CSV table of C-alpha atoms and ligand atoms in Angstrom, one decimal:
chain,number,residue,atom,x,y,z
A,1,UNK,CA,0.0,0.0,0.0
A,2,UNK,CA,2.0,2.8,-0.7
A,3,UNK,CA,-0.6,5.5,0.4
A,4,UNK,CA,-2.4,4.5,3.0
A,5,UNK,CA,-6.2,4.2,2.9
A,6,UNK,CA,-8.8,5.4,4.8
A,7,UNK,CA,-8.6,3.0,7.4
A,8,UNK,CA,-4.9,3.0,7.9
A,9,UNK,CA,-4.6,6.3,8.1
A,10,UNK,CA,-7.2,6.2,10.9
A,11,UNK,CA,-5.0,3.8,12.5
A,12,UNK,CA,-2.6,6.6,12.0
A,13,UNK,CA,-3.7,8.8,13.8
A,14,UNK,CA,-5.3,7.1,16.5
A,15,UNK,CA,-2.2,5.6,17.1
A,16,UNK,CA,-0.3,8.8,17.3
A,17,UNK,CA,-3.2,10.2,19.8
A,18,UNK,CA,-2.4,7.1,22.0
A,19,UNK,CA,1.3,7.1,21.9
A,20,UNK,CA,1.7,10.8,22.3
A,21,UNK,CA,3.5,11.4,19.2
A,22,UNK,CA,2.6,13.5,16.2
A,23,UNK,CA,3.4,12.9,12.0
A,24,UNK,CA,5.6,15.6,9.9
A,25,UNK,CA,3.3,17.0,7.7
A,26,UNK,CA,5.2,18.5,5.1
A,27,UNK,CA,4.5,21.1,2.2
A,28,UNK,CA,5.8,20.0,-0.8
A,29,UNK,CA,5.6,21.5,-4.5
A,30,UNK,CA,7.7,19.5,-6.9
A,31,UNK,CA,8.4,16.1,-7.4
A,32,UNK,CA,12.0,16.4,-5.9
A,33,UNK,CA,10.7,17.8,-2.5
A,34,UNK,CA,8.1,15.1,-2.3
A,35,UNK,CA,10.9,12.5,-2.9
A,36,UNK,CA,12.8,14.3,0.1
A,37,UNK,CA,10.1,14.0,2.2
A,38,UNK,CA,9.8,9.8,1.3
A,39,UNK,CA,13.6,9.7,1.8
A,40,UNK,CA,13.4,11.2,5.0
A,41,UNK,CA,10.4,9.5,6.0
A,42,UNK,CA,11.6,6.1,5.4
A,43,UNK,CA,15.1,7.0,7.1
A,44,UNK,CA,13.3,7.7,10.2
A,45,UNK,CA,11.4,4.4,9.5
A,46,UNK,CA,8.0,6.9,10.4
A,47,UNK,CA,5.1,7.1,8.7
A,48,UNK,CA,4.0,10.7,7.9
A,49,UNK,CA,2.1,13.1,5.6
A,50,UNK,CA,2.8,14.6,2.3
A,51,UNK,CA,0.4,18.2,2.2
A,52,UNK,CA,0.2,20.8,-1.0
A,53,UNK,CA,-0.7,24.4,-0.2
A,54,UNK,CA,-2.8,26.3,-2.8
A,55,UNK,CA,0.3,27.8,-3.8
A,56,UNK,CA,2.0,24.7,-3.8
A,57,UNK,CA,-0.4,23.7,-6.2
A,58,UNK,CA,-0.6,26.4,-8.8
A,59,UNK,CA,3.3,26.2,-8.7
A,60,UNK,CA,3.7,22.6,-9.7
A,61,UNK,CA,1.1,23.4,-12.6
A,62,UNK,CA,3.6,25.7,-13.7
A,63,UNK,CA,3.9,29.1,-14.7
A,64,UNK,CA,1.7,29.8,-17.5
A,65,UNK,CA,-1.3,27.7,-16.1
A,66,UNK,CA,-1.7,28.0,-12.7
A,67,UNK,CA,-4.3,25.3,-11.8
A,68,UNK,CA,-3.7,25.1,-8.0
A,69,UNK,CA,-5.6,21.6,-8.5
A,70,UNK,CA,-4.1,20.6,-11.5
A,71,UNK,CA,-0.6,20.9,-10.0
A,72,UNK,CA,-2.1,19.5,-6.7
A,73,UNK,CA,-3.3,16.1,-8.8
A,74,UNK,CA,0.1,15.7,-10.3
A,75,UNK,CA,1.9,15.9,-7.1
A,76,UNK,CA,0.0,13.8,-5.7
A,77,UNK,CA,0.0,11.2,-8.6
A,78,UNK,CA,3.7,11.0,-8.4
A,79,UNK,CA,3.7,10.1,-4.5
A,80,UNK,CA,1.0,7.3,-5.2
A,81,UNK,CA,3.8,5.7,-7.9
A,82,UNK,CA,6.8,6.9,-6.0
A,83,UNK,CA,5.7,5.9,-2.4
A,84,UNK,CA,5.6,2.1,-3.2
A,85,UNK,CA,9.3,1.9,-3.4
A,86,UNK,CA,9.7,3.0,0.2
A,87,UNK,CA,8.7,0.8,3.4
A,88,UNK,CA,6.4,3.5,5.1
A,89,UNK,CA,3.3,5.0,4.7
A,90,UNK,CA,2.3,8.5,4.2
A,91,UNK,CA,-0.7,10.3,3.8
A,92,UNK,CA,-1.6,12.7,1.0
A,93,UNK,CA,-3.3,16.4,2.0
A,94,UNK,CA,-3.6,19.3,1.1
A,95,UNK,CA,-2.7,22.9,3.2
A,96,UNK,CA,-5.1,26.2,4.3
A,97,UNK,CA,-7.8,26.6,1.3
A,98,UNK,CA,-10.2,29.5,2.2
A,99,UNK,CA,-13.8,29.5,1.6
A,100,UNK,CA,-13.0,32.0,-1.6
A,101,UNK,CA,-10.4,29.0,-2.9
A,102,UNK,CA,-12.9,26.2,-2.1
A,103,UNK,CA,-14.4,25.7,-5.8
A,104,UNK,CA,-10.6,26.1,-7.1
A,105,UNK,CA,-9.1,23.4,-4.8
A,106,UNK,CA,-10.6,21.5,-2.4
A,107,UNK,CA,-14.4,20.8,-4.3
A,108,UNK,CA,-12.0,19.7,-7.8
A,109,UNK,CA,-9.8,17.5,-5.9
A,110,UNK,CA,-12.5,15.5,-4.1
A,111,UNK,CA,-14.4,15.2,-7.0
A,112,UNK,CA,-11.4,13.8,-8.6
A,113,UNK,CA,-11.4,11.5,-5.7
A,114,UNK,CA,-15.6,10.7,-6.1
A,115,UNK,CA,-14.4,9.9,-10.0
A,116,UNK,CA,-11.1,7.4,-8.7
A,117,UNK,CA,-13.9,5.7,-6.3
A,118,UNK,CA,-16.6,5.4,-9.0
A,119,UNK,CA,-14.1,3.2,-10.9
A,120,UNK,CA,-12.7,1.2,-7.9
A,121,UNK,CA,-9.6,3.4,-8.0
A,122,UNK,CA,-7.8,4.5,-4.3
A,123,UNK,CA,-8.7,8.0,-3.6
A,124,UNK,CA,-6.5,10.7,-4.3
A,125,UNK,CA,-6.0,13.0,-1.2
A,126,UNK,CA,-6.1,11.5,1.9
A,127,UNK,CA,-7.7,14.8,3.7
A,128,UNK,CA,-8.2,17.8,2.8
A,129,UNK,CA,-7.8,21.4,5.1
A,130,UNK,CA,-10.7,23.7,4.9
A,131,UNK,CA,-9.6,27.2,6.3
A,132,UNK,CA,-12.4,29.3,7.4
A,133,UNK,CA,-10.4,31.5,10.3
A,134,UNK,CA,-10.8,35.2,8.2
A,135,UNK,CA,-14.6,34.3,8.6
A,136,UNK,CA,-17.3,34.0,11.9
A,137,UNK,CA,-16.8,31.1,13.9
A,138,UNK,CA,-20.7,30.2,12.8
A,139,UNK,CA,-19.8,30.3,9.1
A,140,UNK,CA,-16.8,28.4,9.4
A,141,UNK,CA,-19.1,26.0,10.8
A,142,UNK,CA,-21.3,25.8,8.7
A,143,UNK,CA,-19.3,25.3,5.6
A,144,UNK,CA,-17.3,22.9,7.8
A,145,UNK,CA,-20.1,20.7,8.7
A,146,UNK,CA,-21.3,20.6,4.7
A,147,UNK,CA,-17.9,19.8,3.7
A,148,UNK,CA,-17.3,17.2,6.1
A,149,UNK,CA,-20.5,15.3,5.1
A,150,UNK,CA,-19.4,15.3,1.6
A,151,UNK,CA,-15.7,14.2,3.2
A,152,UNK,CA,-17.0,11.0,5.5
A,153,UNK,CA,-19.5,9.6,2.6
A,154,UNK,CA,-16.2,9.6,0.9
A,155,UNK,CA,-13.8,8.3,3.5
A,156,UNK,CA,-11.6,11.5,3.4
A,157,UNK,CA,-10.3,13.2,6.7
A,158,UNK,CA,-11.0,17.2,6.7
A,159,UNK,CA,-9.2,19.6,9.0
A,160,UNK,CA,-10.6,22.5,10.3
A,161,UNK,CA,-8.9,25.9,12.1
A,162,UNK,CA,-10.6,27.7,14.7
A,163,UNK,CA,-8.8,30.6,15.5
A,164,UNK,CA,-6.2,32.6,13.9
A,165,UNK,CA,-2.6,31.7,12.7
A,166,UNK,CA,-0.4,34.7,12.3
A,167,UNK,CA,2.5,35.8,10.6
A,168,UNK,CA,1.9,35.2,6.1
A,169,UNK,CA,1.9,31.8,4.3
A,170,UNK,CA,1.8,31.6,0.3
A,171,UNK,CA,1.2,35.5,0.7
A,172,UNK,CA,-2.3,35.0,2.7
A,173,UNK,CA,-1.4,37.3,6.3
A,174,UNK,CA,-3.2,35.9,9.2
A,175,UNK,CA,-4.1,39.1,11.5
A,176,UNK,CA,-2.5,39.0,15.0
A,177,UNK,CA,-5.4,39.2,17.6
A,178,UNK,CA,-7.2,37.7,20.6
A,179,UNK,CA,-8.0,35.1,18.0
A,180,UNK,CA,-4.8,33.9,17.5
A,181,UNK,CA,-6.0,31.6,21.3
A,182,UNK,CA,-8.9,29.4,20.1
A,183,UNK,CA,-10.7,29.4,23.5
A,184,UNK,CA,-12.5,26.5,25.2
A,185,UNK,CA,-16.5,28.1,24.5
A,186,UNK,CA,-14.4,28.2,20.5
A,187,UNK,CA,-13.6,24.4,21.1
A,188,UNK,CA,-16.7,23.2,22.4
A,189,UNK,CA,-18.9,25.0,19.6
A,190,UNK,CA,-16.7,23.5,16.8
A,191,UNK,CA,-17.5,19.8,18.1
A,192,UNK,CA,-21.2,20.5,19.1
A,193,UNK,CA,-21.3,21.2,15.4
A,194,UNK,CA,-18.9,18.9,13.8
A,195,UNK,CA,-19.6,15.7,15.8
A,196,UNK,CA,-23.6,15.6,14.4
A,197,UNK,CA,-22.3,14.1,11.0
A,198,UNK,CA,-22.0,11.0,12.9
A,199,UNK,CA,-19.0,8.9,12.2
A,200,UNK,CA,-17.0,11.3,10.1
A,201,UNK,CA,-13.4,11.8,11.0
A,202,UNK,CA,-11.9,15.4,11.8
A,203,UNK,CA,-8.2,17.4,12.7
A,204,UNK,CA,-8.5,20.5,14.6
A,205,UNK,CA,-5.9,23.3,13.9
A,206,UNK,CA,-6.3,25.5,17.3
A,207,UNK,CA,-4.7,28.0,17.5
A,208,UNK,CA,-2.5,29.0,20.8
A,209,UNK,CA,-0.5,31.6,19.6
A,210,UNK,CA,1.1,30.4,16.2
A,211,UNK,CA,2.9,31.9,13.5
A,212,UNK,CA,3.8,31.2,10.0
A,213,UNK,CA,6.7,31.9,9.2
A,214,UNK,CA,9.8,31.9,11.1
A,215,UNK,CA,10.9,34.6,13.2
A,216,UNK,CA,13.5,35.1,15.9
A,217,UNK,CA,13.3,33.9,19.5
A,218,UNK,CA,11.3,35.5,22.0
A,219,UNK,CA,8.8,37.2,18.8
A,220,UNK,CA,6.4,34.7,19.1
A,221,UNK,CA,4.4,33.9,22.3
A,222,UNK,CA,3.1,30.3,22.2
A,223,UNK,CA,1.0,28.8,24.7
A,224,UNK,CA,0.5,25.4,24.2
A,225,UNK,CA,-1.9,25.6,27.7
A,226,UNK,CA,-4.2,26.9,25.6
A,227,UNK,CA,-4.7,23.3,23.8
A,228,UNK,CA,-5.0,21.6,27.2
A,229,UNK,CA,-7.4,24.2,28.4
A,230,UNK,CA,-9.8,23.3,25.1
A,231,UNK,CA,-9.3,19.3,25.4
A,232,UNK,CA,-10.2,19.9,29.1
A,233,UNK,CA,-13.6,21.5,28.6
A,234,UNK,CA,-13.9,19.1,25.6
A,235,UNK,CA,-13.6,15.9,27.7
A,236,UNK,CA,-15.7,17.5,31.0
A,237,UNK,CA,-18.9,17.9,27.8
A,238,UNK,CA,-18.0,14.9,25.9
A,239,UNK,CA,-16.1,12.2,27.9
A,240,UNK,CA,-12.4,11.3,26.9
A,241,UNK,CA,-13.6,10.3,23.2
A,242,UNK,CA,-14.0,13.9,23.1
A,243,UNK,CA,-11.1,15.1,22.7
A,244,UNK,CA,-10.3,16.6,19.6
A,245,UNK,CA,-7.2,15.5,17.3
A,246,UNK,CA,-5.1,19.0,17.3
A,247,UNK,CA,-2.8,20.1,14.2
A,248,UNK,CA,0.4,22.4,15.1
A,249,UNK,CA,0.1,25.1,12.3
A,250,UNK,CA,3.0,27.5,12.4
A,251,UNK,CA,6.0,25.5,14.2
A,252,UNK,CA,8.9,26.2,12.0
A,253,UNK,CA,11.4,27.5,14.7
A,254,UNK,CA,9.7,26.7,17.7
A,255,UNK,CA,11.5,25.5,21.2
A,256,UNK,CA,11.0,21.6,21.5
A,257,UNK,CA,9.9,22.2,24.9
A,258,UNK,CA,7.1,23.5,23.1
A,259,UNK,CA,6.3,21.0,20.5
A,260,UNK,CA,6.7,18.0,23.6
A,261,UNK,CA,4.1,20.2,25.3
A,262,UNK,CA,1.9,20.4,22.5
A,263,UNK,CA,1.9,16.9,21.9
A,264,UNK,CA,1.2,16.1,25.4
A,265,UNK,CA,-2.1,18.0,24.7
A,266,UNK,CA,-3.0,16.2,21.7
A,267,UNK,CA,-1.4,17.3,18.6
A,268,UNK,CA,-1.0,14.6,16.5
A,269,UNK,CA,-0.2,16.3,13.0
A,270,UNK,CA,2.5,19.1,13.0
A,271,UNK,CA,2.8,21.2,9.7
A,272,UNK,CA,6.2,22.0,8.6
A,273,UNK,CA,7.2,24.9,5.5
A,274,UNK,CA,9.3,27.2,6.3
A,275,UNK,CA,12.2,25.0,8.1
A,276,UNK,CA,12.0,22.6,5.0
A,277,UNK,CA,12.2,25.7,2.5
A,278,UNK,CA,15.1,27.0,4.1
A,279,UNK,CA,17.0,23.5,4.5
A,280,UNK,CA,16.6,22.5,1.0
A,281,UNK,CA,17.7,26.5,-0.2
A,282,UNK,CA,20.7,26.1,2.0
A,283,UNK,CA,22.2,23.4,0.0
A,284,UNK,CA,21.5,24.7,-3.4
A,285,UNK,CA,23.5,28.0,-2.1
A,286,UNK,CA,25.8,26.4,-0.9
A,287,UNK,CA,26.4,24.3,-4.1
A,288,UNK,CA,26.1,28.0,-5.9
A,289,UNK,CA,29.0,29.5,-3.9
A,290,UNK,CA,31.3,26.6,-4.0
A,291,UNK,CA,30.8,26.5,-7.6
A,292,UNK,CA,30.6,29.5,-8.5
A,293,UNK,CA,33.2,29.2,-11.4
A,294,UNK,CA,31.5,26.3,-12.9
A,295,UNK,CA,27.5,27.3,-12.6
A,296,UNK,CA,28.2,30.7,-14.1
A,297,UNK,CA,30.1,31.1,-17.7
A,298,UNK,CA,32.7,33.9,-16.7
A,299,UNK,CA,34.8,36.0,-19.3
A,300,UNK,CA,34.4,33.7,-22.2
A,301,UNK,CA,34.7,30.3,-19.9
A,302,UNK,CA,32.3,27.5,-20.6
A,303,UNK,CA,31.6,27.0,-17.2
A,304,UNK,CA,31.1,23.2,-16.4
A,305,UNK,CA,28.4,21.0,-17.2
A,306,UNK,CA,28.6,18.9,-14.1
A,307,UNK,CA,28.3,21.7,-11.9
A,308,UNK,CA,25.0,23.7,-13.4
A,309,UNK,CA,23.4,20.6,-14.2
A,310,UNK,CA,20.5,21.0,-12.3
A,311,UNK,CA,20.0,17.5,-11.0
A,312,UNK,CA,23.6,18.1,-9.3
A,313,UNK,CA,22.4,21.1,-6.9
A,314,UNK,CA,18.9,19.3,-6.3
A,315,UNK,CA,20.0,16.3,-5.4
A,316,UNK,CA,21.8,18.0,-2.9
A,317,UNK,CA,18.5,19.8,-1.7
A,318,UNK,CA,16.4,16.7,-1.6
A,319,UNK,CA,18.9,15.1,0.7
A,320,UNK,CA,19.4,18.6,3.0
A,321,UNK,CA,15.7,18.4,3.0
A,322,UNK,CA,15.2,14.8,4.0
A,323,UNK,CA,17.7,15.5,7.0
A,324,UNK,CA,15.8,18.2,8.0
A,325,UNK,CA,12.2,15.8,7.8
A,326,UNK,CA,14.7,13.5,10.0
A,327,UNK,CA,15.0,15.8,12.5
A,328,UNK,CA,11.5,16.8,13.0
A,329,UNK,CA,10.7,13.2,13.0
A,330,UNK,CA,12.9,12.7,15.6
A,331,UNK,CA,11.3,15.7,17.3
A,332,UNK,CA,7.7,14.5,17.4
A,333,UNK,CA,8.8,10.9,18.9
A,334,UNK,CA,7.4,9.2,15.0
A,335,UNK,CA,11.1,7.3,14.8
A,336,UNK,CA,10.6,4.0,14.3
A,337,UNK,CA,6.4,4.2,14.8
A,338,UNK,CA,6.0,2.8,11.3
A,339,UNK,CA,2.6,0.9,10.2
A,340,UNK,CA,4.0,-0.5,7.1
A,341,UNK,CA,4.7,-4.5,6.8
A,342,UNK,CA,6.7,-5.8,4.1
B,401,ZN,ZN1,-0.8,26.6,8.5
């Protein structure tokens, strides 16, 4: 199975819930990051999940098209083919789509999915996140509990927000306000609406403070109590079933003191951009300034081939990258938590 189904990827997360660890969740936008994140995965012998952003999307459709789903669809047809040759499992979703972006991304891509199903195919995505934290907290809802109806009758997994991440991701800026804390009253509305579709599977990104972006210590002010606060009043209404499974949104750069906290309180899904953006850039710059008489043709020179060939510089990226999904594996305790038998 080289991405898991429905059922596995329950197991997943269930799993995770129970063991108090939590799955990379990593943005990827071309083929050679989504082979990073496989390499790194399957180093770290964790199971884990491959997301595309909107951007990510219209990106890997390239320039002059600019489909966010049609770039989404491709990506993710290369990790279905490409995942099989490694012995983990990983998830396919896709990043923050606002209600304005719904018709352009999420509604395409499970329809894509309803058409795979129809003809006894796997389903595409995994799960898909449906963003609705730059409207009311009853809208959200609303479109939420629509969405997720549509979502369970086809066994895919939707994430929510409640709250407000800060800081800017693909060029979207999250304000910075009181609703940056999803509150408890916040927490409890979300599942007295979500848990009437009966049986349907959900994530929760709550927000406790959380930027996008990455930013220098002491700028941003988590406070991961703010999770255990919610799952509190969540299992006082509902029992310990109740409690939600949280997403980290915003963690590139954060202590670990803070990300073991989180996970203590439930996260079970952390998203990770920024740190991977900067690990893979980091090798391709360094690859440019060793080599700098060979990528560039100076004064008449011919450069060399080998050196701005650009399979030499990526491969270089796509390992620095799958170090650096390594290391947040190690982070969130997923080493060696692997579902996948030979
Ligand atoms: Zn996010």
């Amino acid at each position: 199975m080289p991405v898991a189904d429905y059922k596995t990827y329950c197991e997943m997360i269930d799993r995770a819930k129970a063991g108090k660890f939590a799955y990379p969740a990593i943005n990827v936008t071309s083929l050679t990051t989504a082979n990073a994140v496989l390499k790194g995965l399957a180093e770290s012998k964790s199971d884990g999940i491959i997301q595309v952003s909107t951007g990510g999307g219209a990106f890997a459709s390239g320039s002059s098209v600019k489909d966010m789903a049609l770039g989404a669809v491709s990506i993710a047809e290369h990790v279905h083919r490409a995942a099989a040759r490694y012995p983990i499992l990983v998830a396919l979703h896709t990043d923050h789509c606002q209600a304005k972006n719904l018709d352009k991304f999420v509604i395409p891509l499970i329809e894509e999915t309803e058409r795979r199903r129809a003809a006894g195919r796997p389903n595409l995505f995994n799960s898909h996140m449906f963003d609705g934290s730059d409207i009311p907290l009853k809208e959200n809802l609303d479109i939420a509990v629509k969405l997720l109806e549509r979502c369970h009758k086809d066994e895919i997994i939707l994430e929510i927000e409640v709250g407000v991440v800060g800081g800017e991701e693909d060029g979207v800026k999250g304000e910075s306000s009181a609703k940056m804390y999803t509150t408890p009253a916040d927490m409890l509305e979300t599942a007295g609406r979500l848990n009437t579709v009966k049986g349907a599977r959900y994530l929760v990104a709550a927000t406790f403070g959380n930027v996008h972006g990455v930013y220098k210590p002491g700028r941003v002010k988590l406070k991961p109590t703010v999770l255990r606060d919610g799952q509190q009043a969540l299992e006082k209404a509902h029992g310990k079933e109740g409690r939600f499974f949280l997403v980290f949104h915003g963690g590139s750069g954060s202590a670990l003191e803070e990300i073991h906290e989180a996970i203590e309180y439930g996260v079970v899904k952390m998203n990770i951009d920024t740190d991977m953006q900067y690990a893979f850039t980091r090798a391709v710059a360094d690859h440019m300034m060793k080599n700098y008489d060979g990528v560039l043709m100076i004064d008449g020179e011919m450069g060399s081939k080998k050196a701005y060939d650009p399979r030499s510089y990526l491969t270089l990226a796509e390992g620095s990258m799958a170090e650096r999904v390594k290391r947040a594996a190690r982070e969130l305790k997923a080493v060696g938590t692997t579902l996948y038998k030979a």
